[in-house]
GROMACS .gro file of C-alpha atoms in nm:
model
  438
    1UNK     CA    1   0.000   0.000   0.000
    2UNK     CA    2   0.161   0.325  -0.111
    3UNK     CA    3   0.242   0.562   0.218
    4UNK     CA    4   0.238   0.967   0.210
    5UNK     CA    5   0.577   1.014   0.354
    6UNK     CA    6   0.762   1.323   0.433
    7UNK     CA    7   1.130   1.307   0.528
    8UNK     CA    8   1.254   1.591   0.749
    9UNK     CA    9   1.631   1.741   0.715
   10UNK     CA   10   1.794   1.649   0.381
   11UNK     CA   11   2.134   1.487   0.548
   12UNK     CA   12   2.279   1.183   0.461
   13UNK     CA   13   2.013   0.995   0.617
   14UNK     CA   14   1.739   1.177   0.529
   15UNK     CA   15   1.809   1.174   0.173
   16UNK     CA   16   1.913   0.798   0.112
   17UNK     CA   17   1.628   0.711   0.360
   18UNK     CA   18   1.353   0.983   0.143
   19UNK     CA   19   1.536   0.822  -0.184
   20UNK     CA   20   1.485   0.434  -0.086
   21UNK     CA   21   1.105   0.505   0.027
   22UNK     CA   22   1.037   0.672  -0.330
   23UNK     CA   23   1.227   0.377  -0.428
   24UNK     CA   24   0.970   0.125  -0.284
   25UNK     CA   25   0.700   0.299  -0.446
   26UNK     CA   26   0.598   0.591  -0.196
   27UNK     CA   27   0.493   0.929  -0.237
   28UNK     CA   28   0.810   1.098  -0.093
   29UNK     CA   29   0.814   1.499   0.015
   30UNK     CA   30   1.168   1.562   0.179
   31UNK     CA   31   1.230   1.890   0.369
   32UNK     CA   32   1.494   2.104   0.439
   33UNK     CA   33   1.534   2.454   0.578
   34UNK     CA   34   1.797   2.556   0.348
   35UNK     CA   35   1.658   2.701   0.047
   36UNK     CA   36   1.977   2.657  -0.151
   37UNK     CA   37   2.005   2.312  -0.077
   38UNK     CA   38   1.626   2.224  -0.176
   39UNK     CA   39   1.697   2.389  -0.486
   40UNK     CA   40   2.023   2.267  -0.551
   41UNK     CA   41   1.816   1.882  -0.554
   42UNK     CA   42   1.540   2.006  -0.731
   43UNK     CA   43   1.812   2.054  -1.010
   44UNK     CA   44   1.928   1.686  -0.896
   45UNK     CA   45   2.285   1.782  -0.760
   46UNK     CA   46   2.339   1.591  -0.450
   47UNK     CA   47   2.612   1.720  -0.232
   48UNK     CA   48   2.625   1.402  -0.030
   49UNK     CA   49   2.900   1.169  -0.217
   50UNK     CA   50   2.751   0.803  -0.156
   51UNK     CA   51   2.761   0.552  -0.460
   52UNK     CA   52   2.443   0.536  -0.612
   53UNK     CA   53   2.261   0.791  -0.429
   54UNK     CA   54   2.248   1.037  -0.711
   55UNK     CA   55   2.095   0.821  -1.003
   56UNK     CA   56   1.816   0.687  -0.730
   57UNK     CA   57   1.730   1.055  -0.651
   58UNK     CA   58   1.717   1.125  -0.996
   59UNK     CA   59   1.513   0.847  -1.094
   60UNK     CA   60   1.260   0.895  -0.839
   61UNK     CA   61   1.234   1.259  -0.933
   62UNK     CA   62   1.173   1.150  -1.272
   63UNK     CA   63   0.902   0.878  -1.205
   64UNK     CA   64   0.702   1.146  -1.008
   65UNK     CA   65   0.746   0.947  -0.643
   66UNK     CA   66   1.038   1.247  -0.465
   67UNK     CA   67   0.978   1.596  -0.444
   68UNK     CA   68   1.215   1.861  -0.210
   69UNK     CA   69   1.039   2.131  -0.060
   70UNK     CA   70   1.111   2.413   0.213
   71UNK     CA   71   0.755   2.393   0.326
   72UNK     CA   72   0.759   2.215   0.590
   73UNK     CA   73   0.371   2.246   0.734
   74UNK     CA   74   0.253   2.175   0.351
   75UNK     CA   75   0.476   1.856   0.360
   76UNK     CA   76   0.321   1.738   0.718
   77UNK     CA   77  -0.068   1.839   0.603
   78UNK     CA   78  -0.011   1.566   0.318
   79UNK     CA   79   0.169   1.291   0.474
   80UNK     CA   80   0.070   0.971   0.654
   81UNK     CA   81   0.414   0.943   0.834
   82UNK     CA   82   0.664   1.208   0.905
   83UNK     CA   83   1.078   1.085   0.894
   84UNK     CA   84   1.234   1.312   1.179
   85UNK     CA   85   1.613   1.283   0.988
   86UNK     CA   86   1.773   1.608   1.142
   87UNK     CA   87   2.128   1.587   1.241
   88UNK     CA   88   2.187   1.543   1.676
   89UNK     CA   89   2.539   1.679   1.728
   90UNK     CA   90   2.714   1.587   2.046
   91UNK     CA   91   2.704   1.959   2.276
   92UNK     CA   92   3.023   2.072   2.333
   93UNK     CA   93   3.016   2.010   2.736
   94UNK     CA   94   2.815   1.703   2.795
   95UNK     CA   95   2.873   1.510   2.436
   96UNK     CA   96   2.492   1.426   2.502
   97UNK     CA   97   2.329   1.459   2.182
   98UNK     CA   98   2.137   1.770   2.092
   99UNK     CA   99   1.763   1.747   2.076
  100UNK     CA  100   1.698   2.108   1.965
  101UNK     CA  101   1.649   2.027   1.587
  102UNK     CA  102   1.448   1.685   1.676
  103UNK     CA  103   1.196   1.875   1.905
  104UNK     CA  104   1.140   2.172   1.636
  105UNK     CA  105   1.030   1.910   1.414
  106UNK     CA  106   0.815   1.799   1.686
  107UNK     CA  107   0.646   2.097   1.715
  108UNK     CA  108   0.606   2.182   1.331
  109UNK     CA  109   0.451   1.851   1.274
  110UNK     CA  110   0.185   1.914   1.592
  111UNK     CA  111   0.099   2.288   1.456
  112UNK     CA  112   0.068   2.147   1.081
  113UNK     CA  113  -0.095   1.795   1.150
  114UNK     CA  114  -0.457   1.775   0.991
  115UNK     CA  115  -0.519   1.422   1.069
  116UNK     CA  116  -0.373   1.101   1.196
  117UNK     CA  117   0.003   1.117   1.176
  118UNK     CA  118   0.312   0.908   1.307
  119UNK     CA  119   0.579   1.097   1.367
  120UNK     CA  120   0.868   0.869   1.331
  121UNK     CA  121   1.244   0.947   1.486
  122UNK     CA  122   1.504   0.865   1.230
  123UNK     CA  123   1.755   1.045   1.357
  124UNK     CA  124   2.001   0.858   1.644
  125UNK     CA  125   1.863   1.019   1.960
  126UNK     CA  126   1.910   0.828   2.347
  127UNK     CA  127   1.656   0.644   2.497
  128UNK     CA  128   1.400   0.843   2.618
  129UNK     CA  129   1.325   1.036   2.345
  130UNK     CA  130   1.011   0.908   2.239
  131UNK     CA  131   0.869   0.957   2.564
  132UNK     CA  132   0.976   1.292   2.575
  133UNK     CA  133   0.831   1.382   2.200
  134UNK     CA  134   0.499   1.240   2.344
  135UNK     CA  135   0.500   1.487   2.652
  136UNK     CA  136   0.537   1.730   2.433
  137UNK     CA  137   0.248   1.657   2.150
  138UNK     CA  138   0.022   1.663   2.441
  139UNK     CA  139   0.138   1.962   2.609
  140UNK     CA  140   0.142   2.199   2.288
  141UNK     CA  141  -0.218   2.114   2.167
  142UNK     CA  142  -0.487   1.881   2.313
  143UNK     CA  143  -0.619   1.650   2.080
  144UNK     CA  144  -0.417   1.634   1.794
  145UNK     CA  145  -0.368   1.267   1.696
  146UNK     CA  146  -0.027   1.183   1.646
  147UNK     CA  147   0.168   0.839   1.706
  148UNK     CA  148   0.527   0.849   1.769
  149UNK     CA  149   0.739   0.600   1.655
  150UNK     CA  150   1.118   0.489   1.685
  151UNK     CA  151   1.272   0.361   1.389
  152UNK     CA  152   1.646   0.380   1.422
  153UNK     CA  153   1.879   0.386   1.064
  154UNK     CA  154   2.134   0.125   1.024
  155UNK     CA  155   2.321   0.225   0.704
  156UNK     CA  156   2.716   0.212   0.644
  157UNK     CA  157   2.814   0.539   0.461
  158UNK     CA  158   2.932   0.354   0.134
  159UNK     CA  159   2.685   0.122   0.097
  160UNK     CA  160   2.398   0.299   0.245
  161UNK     CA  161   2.130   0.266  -0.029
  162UNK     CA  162   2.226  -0.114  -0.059
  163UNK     CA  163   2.186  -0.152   0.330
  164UNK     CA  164   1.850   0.016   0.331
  165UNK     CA  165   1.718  -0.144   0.002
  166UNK     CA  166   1.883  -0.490   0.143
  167UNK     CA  167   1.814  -0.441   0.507
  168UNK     CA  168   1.861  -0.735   0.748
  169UNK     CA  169   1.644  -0.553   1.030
  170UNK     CA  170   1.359  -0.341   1.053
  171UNK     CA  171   1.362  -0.255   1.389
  172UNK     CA  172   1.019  -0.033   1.519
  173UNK     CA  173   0.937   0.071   1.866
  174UNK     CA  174   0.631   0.196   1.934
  175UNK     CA  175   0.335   0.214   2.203
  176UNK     CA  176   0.037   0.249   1.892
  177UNK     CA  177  -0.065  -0.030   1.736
  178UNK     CA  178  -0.151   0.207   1.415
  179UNK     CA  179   0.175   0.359   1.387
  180UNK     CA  180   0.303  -0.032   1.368
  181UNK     CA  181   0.045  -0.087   1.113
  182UNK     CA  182   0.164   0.185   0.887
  183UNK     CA  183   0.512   0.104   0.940
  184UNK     CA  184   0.449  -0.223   0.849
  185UNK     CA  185   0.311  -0.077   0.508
  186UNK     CA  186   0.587   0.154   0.445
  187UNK     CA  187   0.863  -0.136   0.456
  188UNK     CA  188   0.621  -0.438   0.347
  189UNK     CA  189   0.809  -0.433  -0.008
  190UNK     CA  190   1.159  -0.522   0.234
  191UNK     CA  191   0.944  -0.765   0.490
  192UNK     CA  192   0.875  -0.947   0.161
  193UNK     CA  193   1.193  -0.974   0.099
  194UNK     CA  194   1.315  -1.095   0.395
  195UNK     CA  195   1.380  -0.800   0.585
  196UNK     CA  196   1.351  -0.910   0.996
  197UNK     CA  197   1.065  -0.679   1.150
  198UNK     CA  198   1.157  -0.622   1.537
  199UNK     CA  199   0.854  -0.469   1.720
  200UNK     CA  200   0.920  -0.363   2.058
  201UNK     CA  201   0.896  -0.032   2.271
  202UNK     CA  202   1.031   0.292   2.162
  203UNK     CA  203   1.252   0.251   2.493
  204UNK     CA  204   1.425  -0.108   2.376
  205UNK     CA  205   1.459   0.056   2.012
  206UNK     CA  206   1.625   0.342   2.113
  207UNK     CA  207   1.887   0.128   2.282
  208UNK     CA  208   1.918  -0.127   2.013
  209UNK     CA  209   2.037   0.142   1.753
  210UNK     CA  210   2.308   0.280   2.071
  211UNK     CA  211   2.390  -0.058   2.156
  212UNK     CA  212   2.477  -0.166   1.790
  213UNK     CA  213   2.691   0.058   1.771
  214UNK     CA  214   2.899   0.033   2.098
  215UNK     CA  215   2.947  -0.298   2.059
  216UNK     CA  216   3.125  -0.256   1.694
  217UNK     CA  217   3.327  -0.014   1.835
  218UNK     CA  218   3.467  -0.257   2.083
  219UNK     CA  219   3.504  -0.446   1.834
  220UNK     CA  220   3.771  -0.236   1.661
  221UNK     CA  221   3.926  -0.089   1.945
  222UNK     CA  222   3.985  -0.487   2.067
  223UNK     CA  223   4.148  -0.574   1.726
  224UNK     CA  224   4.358  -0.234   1.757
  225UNK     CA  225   4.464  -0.290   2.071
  226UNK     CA  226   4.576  -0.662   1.963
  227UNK     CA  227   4.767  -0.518   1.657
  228UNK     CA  228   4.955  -0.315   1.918
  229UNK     CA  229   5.072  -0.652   2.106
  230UNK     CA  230   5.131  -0.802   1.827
  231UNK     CA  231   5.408  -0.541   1.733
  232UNK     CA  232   5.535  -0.607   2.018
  233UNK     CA  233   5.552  -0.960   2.064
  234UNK     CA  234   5.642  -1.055   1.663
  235UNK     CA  235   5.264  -1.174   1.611
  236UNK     CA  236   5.068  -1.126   1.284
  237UNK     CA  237   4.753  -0.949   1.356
  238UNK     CA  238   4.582  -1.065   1.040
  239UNK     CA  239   4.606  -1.432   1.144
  240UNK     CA  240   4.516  -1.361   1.500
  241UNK     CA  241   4.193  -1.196   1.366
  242UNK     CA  242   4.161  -1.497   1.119
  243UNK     CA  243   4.186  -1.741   1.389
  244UNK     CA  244   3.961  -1.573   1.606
  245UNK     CA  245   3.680  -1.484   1.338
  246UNK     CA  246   3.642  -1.835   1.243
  247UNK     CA  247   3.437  -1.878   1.656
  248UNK     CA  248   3.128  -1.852   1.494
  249UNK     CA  249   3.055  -1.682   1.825
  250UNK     CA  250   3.288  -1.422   1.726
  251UNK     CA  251   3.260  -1.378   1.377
  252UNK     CA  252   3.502  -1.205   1.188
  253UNK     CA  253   3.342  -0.839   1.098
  254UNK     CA  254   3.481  -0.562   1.250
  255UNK     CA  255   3.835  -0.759   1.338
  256UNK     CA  256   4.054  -0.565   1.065
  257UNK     CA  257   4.294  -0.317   1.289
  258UNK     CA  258   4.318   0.075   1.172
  259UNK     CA  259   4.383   0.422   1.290
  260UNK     CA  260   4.122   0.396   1.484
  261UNK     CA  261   3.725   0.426   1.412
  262UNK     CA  262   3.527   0.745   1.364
  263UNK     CA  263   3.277   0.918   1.138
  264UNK     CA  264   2.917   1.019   1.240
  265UNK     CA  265   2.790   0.749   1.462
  266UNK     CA  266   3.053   0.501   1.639
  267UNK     CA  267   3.259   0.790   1.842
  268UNK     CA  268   2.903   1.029   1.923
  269UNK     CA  269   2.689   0.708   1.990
  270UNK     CA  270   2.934   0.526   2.229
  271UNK     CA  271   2.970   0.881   2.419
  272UNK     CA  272   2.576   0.885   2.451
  273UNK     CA  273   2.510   0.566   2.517
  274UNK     CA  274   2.776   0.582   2.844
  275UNK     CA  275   2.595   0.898   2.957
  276UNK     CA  276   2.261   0.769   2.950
  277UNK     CA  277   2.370   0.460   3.139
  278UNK     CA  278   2.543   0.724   3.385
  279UNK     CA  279   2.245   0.915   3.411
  280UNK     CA  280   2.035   0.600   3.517
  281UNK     CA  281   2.274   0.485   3.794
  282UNK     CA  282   2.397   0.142   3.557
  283UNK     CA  283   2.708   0.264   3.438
  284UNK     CA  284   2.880   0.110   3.152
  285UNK     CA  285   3.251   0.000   3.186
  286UNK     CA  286   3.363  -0.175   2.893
  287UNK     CA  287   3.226   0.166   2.672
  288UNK     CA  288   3.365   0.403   2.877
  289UNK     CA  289   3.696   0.182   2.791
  290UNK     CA  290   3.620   0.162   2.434
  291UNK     CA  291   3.657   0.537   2.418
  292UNK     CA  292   3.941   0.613   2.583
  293UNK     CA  293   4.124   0.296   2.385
  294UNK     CA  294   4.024   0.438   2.075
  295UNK     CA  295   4.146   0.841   2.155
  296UNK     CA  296   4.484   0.619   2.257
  297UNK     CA  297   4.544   0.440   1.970
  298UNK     CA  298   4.492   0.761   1.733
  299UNK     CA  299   4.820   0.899   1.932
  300UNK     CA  300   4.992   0.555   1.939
  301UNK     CA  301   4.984   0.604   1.554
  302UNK     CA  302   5.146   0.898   1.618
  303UNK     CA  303   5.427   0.760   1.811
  304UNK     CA  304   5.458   0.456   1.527
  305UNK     CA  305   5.506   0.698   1.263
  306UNK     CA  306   5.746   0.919   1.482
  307UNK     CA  307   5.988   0.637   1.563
  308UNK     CA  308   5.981   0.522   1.204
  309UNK     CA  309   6.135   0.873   1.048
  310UNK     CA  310   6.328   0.886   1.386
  311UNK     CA  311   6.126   1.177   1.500
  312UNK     CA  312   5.871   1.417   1.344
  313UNK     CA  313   5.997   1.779   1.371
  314UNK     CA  314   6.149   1.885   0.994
  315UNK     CA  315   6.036   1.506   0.864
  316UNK     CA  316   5.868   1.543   0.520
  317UNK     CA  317   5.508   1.307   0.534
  318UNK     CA  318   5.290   1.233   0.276
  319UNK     CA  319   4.924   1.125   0.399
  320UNK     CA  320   4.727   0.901   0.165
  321UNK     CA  321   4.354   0.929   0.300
  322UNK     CA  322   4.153   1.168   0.497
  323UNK     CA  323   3.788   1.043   0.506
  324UNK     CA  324   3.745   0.847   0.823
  325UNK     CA  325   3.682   0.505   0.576
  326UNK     CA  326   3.728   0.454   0.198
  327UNK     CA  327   3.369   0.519   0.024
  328UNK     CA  328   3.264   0.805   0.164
  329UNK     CA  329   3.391   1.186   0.163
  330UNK     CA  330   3.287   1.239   0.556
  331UNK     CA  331   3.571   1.312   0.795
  332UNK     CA  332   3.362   1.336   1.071
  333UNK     CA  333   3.602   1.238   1.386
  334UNK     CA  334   3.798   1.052   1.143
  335UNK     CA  335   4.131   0.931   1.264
  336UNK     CA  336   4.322   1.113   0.983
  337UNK     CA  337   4.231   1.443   1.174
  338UNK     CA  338   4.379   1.348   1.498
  339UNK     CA  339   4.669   1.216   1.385
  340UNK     CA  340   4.789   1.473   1.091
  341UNK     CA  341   4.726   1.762   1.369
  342UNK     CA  342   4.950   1.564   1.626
  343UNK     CA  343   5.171   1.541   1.308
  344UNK     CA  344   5.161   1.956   1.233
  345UNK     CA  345   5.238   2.022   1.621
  346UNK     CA  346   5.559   1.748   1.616
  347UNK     CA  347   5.709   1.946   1.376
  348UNK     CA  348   5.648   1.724   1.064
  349UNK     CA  349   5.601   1.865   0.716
  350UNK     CA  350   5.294   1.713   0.586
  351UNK     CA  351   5.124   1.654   0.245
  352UNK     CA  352   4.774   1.480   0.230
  353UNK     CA  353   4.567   1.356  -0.056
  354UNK     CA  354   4.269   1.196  -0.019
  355UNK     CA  355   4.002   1.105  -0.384
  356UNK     CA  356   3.666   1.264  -0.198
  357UNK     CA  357   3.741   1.423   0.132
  358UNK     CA  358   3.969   1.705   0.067
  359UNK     CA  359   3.733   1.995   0.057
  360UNK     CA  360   3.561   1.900   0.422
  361UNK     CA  361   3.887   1.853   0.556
  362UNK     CA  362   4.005   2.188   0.458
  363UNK     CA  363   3.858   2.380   0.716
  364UNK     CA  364   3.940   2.151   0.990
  365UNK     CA  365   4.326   2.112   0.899
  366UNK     CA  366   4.583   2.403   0.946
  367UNK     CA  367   4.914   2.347   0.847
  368UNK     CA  368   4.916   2.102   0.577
  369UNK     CA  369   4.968   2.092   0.201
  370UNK     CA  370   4.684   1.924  -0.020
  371UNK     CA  371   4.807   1.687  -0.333
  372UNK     CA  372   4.632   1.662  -0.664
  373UNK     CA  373   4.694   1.305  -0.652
  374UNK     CA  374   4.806   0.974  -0.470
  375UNK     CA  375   5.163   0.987  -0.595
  376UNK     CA  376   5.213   1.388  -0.556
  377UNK     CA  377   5.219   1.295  -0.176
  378UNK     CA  378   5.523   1.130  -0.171
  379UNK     CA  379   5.764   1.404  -0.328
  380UNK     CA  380   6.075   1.404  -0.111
  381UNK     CA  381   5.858   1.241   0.173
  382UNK     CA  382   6.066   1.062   0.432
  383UNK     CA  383   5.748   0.826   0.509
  384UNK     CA  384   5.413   0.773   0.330
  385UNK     CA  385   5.137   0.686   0.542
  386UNK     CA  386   4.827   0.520   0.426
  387UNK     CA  387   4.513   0.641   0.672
  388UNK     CA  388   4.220   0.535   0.427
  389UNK     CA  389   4.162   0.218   0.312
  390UNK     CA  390   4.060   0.376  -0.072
  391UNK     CA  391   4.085   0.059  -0.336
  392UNK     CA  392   4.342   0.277  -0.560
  393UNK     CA  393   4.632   0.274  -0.245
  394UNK     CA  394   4.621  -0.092  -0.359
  395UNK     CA  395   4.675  -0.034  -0.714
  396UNK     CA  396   4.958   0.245  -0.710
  397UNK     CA  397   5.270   0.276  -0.863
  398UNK     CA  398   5.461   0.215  -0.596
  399UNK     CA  399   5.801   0.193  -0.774
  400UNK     CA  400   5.703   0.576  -0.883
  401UNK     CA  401   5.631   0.637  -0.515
  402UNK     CA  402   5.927   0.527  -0.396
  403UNK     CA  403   6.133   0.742  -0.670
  404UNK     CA  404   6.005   1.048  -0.587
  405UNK     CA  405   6.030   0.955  -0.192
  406UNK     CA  406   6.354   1.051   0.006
  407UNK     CA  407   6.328   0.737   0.206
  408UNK     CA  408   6.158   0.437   0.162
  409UNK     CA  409   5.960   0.439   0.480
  410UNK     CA  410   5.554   0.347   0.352
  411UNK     CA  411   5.376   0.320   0.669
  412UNK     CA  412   5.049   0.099   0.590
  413UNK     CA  413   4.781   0.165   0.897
  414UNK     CA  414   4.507  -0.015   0.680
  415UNK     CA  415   4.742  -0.325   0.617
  416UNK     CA  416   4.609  -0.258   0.217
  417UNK     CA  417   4.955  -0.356   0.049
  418UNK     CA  418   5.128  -0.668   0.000
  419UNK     CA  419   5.466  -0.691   0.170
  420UNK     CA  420   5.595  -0.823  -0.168
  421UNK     CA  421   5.443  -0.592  -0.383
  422UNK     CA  422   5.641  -0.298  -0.167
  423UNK     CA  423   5.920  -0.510  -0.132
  424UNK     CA  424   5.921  -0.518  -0.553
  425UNK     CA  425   5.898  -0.106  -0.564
  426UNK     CA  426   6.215  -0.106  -0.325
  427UNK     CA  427   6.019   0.015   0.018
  428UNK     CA  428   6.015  -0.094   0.352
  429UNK     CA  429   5.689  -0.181   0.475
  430UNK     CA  430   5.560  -0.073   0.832
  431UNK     CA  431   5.219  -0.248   0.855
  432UNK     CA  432   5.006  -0.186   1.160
  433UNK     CA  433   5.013  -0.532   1.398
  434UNK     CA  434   5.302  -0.713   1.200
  435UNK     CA  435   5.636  -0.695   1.164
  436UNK     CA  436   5.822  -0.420   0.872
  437UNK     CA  437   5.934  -0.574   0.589
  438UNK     CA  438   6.198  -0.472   0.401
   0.00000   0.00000   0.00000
């Protein structure tokens, strides 16, 4: 049964989440504040750089089923659910996230409802939320019939539209058995295929989106603590996290070591989840952990790079990757931020290049020179260091690298190149969690 649906906030999950529903075969409004940006995808330029995305806006635009507006009581007087997809940055002081955008929704949605409407909470918000939206609808006006829902988003930024279109879980908490209903409509095109439906409280779904992603995060942190020990003790990382990934009750997802993990959800819903548990007297140990490994571990890198050049002030370094993963341009608390800065203040000359990321990094990096590509990096560089897994560090010309370098020093943190294929171009090799190899 086709839904009215209008998305609110035109971010990345707001738009791939808008573009999938269109996708499915709903009527799809999506709203956004900032004129320039509505009109920008009226004109079907999307800023957001995730494969796919752009053709599946465009298409849906073209069959009739998407639509952008800045009207945001015209969207909510025609829809049958409304998306809250509004960004909820960690405040500066507590790292709790901010609510301010998610509650203006709120109350736009009350002053424009005409009719029945679930207002739906797309955005990552702590557990709680719900129950505070529904204080609110009934405080602002008597009467009005609105369900609120929780519907947390679990998409991977570079592979988002697949991991909506493909999802394993549906996961819906809500206290109105119409606002299930009509949920249940909106994804039955996914159920069909497969899709798990999880219907519990807005409460438990809150958590399960938090709790997801905690437990990935200790997930890398344990694997980047590991390749630490293993540098120390001779051990190959990669064949511990073989070893252990084949435990069925371990699995092996989330056991390949990096800089460390970041973007827009790991980092800001590990802090949130560990204040929430705070805040209800049941605090959370092993989280609280995770985060402090994983600010470590960014300076370890630090140190690993430092002792390779034999220290950092005057050293020429070339940086090869800037978004916090390959697939993506975010840099949201990507490691490559940390570490370059810690970089700058040591002294060290550096050079980054990264294929999508470059422009958001600019504001956020002082200091540094930018490359117009991979191999520019390593002119007269006394190490390269690879911080972003992108598939083309696999397929350089490392022989040209290591010409242009002024020593051989390529320090892999992703562990994406084969010891003999740097070995061939005349480098040494510093993976991360295995020995160098010269």
């Amino acid at each position: 049964m086709t839904q009215r649906i209008a998305v609110v906030g035109t971010g990345y999950v707001g738009l791939v989440c808008g573009a999938c529903f269109a996708k499915l075969g709903h009527s799809v409004v999506c709203v956004d504040r900032d004129a320039d940006k509505v009109k920008a995808l009226q004109s079907g330029v999307v800023a957001i750089f995730e494969p796919g995305l752009e053709k599946l806006v465009f298409d849906e635009m073209s069959a009739g089923r998407l639509s952008f507006t800045t009207d945001t009581a015209g969207a909510v007087r025609g829809a049958d659910l409304v998306f809250v997809a509004v960004g909820t940055p960690p405040e500066p002081k507590t790292g709790n996230p901010d609510l301010t955008a998610v509650l203006a929704v709120t109350d736009a949605v009350v002053d424009a409802a005409d009719g029945f409407t679930v207002l739906v909470t797309k955005s990552t918000v702590p557990v709680g939320t719900a129950r505070r939206i529904e204080s609110r609808i009934a405080g602002r006006r008597a009467g009005v019939d609105i369900a609120v829902a929780s519907n947390p988003e679990f998409l991977r930024e570079g592979a988002a539209v697949k991991d909506f279109l493909e999802a394993e879980r549906i996961v819906v908490g809500t206290r109105d058995k119409r606002a299930l209903e009509a949920l249940k409509a909106v994804y039955a095109p996914l159920i069909e295929r497969d899709s798990i439906l999880v219907s519990t409280t807005p409460e438990t779904s809150e958590l399960v989106k938090h709790a997801s992603n905690a437990f990935l995060s200790t997930k890398i942190a344990f694997i980047n603590e590991m390749a630490r020990l293993c540098e120390k003790v001779g051990a190959d990382v990669e064949m511990v996290a073989h070893g252990m990934g084949l435990d069925a009750r371990i699995g092996p997802e989330f056991l390949r070591p990096g800089p460390g993990y970041g973007g827009s959800c790991f980092p800001k819903d590990a802090l949130a989840l560990v204040n929430a548990a705070r805040d209800a007297g049941s605090p959370l140990s092993i989280v609280e952990t995770v985060l402090t490994s994983n600010q470590w571990h960014k300076h370890a890198m630090v140190t690993k790079i430092g002792d390779v050049v034999g220290g950092l002030d005057g050293k020429r370094i070339g940086v090869l990757g800037i978004a916090f993963k390959s697939g993506t341009d975010d840099v949201r608390e990507a490691p490559a931020l940390t570490i370059i800065a810690e970089l700058v203040k040591g002294g060290a000359i550096v050079t980054a290049y990264d294929p999508e990321a470059m422009d958001n990094a600019r504001p956020l990096l002082n200091g540094i020179s930018y490359a117009d590509d991979a191999l520019d990096v390593a002119d007269q560089a006394d190490a390269v260091v690879i911080l972003t897994e992108w598939p083309e560090f696999r397929a350089l010309d490392f022989a040209a690298m290591r010409a242009r370098m002024r020593r051989p020093a390529l320090i892999d943190l992703r562990n994406v190149v084969k010891p003999e294929t740097a070995h061939a171009a005349g480098l040494v090799l510093y993976p991360l969690g295995k020995p160098p190899r010269a």
